[in-house]
mmCIF file of C-alpha atoms in Angstrom:
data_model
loop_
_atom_site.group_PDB
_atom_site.id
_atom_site.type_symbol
_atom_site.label_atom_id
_atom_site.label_comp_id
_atom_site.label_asym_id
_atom_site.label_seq_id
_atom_site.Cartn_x
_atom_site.Cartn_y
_atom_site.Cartn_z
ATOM 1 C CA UNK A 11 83.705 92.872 113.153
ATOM 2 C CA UNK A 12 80.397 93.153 111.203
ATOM 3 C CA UNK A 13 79.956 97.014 111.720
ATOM 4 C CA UNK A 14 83.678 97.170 110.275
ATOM 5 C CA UNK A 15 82.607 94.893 106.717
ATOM 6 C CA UNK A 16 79.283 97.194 106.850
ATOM 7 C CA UNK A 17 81.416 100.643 106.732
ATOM 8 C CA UNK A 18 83.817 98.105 104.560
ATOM 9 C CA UNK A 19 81.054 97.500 101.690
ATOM 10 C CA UNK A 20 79.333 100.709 101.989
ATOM 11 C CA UNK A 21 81.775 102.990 101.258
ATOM 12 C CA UNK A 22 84.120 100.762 99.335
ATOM 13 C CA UNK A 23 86.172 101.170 96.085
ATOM 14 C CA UNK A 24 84.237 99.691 93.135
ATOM 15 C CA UNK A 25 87.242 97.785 92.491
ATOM 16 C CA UNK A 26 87.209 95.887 94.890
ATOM 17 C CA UNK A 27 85.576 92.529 94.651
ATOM 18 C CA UNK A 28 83.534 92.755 97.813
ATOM 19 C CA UNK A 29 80.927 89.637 97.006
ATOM 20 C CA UNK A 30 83.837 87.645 96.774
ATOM 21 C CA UNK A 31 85.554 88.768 99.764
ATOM 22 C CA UNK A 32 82.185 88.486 102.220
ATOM 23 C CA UNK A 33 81.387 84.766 100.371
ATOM 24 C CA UNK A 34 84.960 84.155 101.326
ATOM 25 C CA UNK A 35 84.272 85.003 104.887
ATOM 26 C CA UNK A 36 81.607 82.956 105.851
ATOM 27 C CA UNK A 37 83.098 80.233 104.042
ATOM 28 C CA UNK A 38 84.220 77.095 105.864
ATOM 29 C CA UNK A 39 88.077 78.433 106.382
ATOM 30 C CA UNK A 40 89.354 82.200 106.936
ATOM 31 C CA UNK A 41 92.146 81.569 104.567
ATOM 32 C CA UNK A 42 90.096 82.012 101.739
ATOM 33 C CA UNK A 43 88.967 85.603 102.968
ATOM 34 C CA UNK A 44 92.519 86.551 103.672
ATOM 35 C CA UNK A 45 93.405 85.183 99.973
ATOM 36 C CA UNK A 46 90.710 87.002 98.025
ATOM 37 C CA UNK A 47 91.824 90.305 100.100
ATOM 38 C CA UNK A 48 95.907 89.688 99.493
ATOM 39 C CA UNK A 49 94.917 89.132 95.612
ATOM 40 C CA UNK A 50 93.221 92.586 95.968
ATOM 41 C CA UNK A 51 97.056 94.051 96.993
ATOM 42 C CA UNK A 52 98.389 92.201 93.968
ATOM 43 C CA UNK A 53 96.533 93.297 91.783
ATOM 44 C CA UNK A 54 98.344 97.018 92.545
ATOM 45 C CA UNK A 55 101.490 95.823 92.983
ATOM 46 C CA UNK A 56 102.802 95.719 89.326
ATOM 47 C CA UNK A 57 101.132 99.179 88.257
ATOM 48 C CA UNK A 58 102.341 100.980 91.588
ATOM 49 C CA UNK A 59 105.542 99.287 90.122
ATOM 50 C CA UNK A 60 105.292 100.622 86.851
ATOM 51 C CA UNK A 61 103.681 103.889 87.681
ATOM 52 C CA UNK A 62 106.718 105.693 87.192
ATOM 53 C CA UNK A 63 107.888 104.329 84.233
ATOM 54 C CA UNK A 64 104.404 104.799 82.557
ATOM 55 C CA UNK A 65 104.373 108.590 83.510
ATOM 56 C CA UNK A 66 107.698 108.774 81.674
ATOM 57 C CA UNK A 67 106.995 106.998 78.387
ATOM 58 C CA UNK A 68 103.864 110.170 78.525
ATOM 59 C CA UNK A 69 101.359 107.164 76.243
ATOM 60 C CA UNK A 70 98.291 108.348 74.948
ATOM 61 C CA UNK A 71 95.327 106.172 74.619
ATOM 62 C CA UNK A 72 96.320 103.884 76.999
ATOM 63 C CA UNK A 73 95.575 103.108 80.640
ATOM 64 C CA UNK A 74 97.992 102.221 83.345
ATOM 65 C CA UNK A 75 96.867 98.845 83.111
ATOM 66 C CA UNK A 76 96.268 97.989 79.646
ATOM 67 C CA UNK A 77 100.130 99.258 79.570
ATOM 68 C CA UNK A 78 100.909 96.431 82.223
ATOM 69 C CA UNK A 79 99.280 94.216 80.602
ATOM 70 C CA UNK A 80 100.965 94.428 76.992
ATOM 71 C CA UNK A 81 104.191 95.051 79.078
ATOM 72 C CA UNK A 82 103.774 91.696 80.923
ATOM 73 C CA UNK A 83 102.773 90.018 77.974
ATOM 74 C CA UNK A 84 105.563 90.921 76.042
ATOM 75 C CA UNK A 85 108.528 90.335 78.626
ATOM 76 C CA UNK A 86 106.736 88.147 81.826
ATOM 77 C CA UNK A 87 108.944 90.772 83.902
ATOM 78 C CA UNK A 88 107.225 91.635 86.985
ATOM 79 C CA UNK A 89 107.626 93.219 90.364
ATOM 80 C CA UNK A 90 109.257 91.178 93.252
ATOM 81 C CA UNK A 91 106.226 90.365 95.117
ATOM 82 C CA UNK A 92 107.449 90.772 98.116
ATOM 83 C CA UNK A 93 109.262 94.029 97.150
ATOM 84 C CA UNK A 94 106.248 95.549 96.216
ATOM 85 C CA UNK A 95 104.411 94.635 98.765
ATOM 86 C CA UNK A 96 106.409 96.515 101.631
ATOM 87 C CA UNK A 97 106.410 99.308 99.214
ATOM 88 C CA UNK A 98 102.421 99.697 99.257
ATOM 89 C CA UNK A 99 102.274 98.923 102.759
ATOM 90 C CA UNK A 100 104.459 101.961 103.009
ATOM 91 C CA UNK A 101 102.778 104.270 101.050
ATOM 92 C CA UNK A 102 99.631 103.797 103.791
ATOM 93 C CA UNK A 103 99.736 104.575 107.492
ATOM 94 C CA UNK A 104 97.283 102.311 109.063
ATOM 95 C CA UNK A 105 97.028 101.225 112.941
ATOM 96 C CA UNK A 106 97.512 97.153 112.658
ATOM 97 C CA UNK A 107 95.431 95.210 114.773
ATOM 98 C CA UNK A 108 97.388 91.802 114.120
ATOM 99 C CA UNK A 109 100.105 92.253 112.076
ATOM 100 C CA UNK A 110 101.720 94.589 114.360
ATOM 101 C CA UNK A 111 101.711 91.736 116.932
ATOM 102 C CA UNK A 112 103.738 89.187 114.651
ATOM 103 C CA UNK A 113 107.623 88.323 115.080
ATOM 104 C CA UNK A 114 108.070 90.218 111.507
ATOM 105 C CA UNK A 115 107.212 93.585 109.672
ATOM 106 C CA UNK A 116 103.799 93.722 108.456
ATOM 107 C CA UNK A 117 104.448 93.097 105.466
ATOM 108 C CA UNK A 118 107.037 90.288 105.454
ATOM 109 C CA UNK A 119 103.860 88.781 107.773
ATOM 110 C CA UNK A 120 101.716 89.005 105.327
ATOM 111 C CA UNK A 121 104.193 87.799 102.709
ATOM 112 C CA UNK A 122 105.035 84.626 104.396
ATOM 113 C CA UNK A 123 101.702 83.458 105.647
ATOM 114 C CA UNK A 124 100.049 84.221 102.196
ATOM 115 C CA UNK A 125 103.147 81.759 101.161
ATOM 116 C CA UNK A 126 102.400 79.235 104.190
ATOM 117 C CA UNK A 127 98.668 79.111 102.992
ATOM 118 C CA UNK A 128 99.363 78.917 99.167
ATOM 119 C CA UNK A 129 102.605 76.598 98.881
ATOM 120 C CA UNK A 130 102.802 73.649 100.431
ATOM 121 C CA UNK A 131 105.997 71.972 101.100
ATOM 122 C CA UNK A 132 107.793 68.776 103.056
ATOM 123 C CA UNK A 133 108.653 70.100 106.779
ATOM 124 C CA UNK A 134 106.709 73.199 106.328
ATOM 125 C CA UNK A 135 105.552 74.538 109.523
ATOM 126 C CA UNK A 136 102.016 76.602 109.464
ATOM 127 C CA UNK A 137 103.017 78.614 112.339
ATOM 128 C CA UNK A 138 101.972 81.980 111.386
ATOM 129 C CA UNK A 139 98.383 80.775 110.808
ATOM 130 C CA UNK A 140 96.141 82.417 113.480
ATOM 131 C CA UNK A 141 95.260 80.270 115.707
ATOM 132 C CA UNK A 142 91.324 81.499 116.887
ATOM 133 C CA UNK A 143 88.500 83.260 115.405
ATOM 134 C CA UNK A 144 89.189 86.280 117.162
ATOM 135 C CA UNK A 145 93.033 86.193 115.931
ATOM 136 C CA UNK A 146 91.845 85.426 111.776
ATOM 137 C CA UNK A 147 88.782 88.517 113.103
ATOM 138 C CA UNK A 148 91.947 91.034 113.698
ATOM 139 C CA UNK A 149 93.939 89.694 111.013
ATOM 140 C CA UNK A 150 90.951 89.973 108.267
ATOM 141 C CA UNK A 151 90.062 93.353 109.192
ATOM 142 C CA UNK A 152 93.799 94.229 108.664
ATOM 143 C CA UNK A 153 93.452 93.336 105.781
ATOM 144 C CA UNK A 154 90.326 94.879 105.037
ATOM 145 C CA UNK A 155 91.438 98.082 106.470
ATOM 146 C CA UNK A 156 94.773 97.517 103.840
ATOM 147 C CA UNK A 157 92.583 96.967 100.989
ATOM 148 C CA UNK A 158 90.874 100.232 101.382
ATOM 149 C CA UNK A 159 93.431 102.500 102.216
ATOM 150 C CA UNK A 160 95.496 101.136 99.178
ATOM 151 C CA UNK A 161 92.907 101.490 96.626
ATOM 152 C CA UNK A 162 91.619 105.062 98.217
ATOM 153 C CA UNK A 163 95.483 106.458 98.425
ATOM 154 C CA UNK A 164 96.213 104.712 94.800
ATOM 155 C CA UNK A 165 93.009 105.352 92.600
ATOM 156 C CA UNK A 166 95.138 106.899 90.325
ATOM 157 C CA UNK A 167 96.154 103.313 89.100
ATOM 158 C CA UNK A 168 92.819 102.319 88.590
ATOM 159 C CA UNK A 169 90.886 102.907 85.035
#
């Protein structure tokens, strides 16, 4: 797992907030690791949403996400998170290490533990939590291996 953050870091997107992700890490629970890298994939989500719409409008002066930005501001409209998210998973062929080994599609796996780690509610059940090191090992360098693919294949979206 080290060699794969080494290759990770060293030939990593500059967008991608790779202190964080590492501090994250070795912190004292995995969740925050697979947070900071899910927050990575949300941070696409609304402008590979809006892409489209964006290339129509044909704005000068203007990046793709200043335009989400004012567009958010101005209506709070947004993608459907979990919408978007099987969309960007889609636009990336990847081999899953963990994900691939849930009851659900990638990313409705991803979805709904990000949600089982972030919301917490009476009789919720934390069963999609990995269970060992080495399961929360596979499972971050899914996401790792996400992270990159999505911001190589969608650096267009980036400013």
């Amino acid at each position: 797992m080290l060699q794969e953050f080494k290759s990770t870091f060293e030939n990593g997107n500059k967008y991608i907030p790779f202190e964080n992700i590492l501090a994250s890490y070795v912190a004292s629970d995995f969740k925050f690791a697979y947070l900071d890298l899910y927050r990575c994939i949300e941070a696409l989500q609304p402008l590979y949403f809006l892409k489209a719409f964006y290339d129509q409008l044909a704005l000068t002066g203007k990046s793709l996400q200043n335009f989400y930005s004012d567009f958010y501001e101005t209506t709070r409209l947004e993608p459907k998170l979990e919408d978007s998210l099987k969309k960007l998973l889609d636009s990336i062929n990847i081999n899953y290490q963990y994900a691939d080994k849930q009851n659900y599609s990638p990313s409705l796996y991803l979805y709904k533990l990000r949600n089982q780690i972030v919301h917490l509610r009476p009789k919720q059940t934390n069963n999609l939590i990995p269970k060992s090191i080495d399961d929360w090992n596979l499972l971050i360098f899914d996401m790792l291996t996400i992270v990159q693919e999505l911001y190589k294949v969608n650096r267009d979206l980036l400013t």
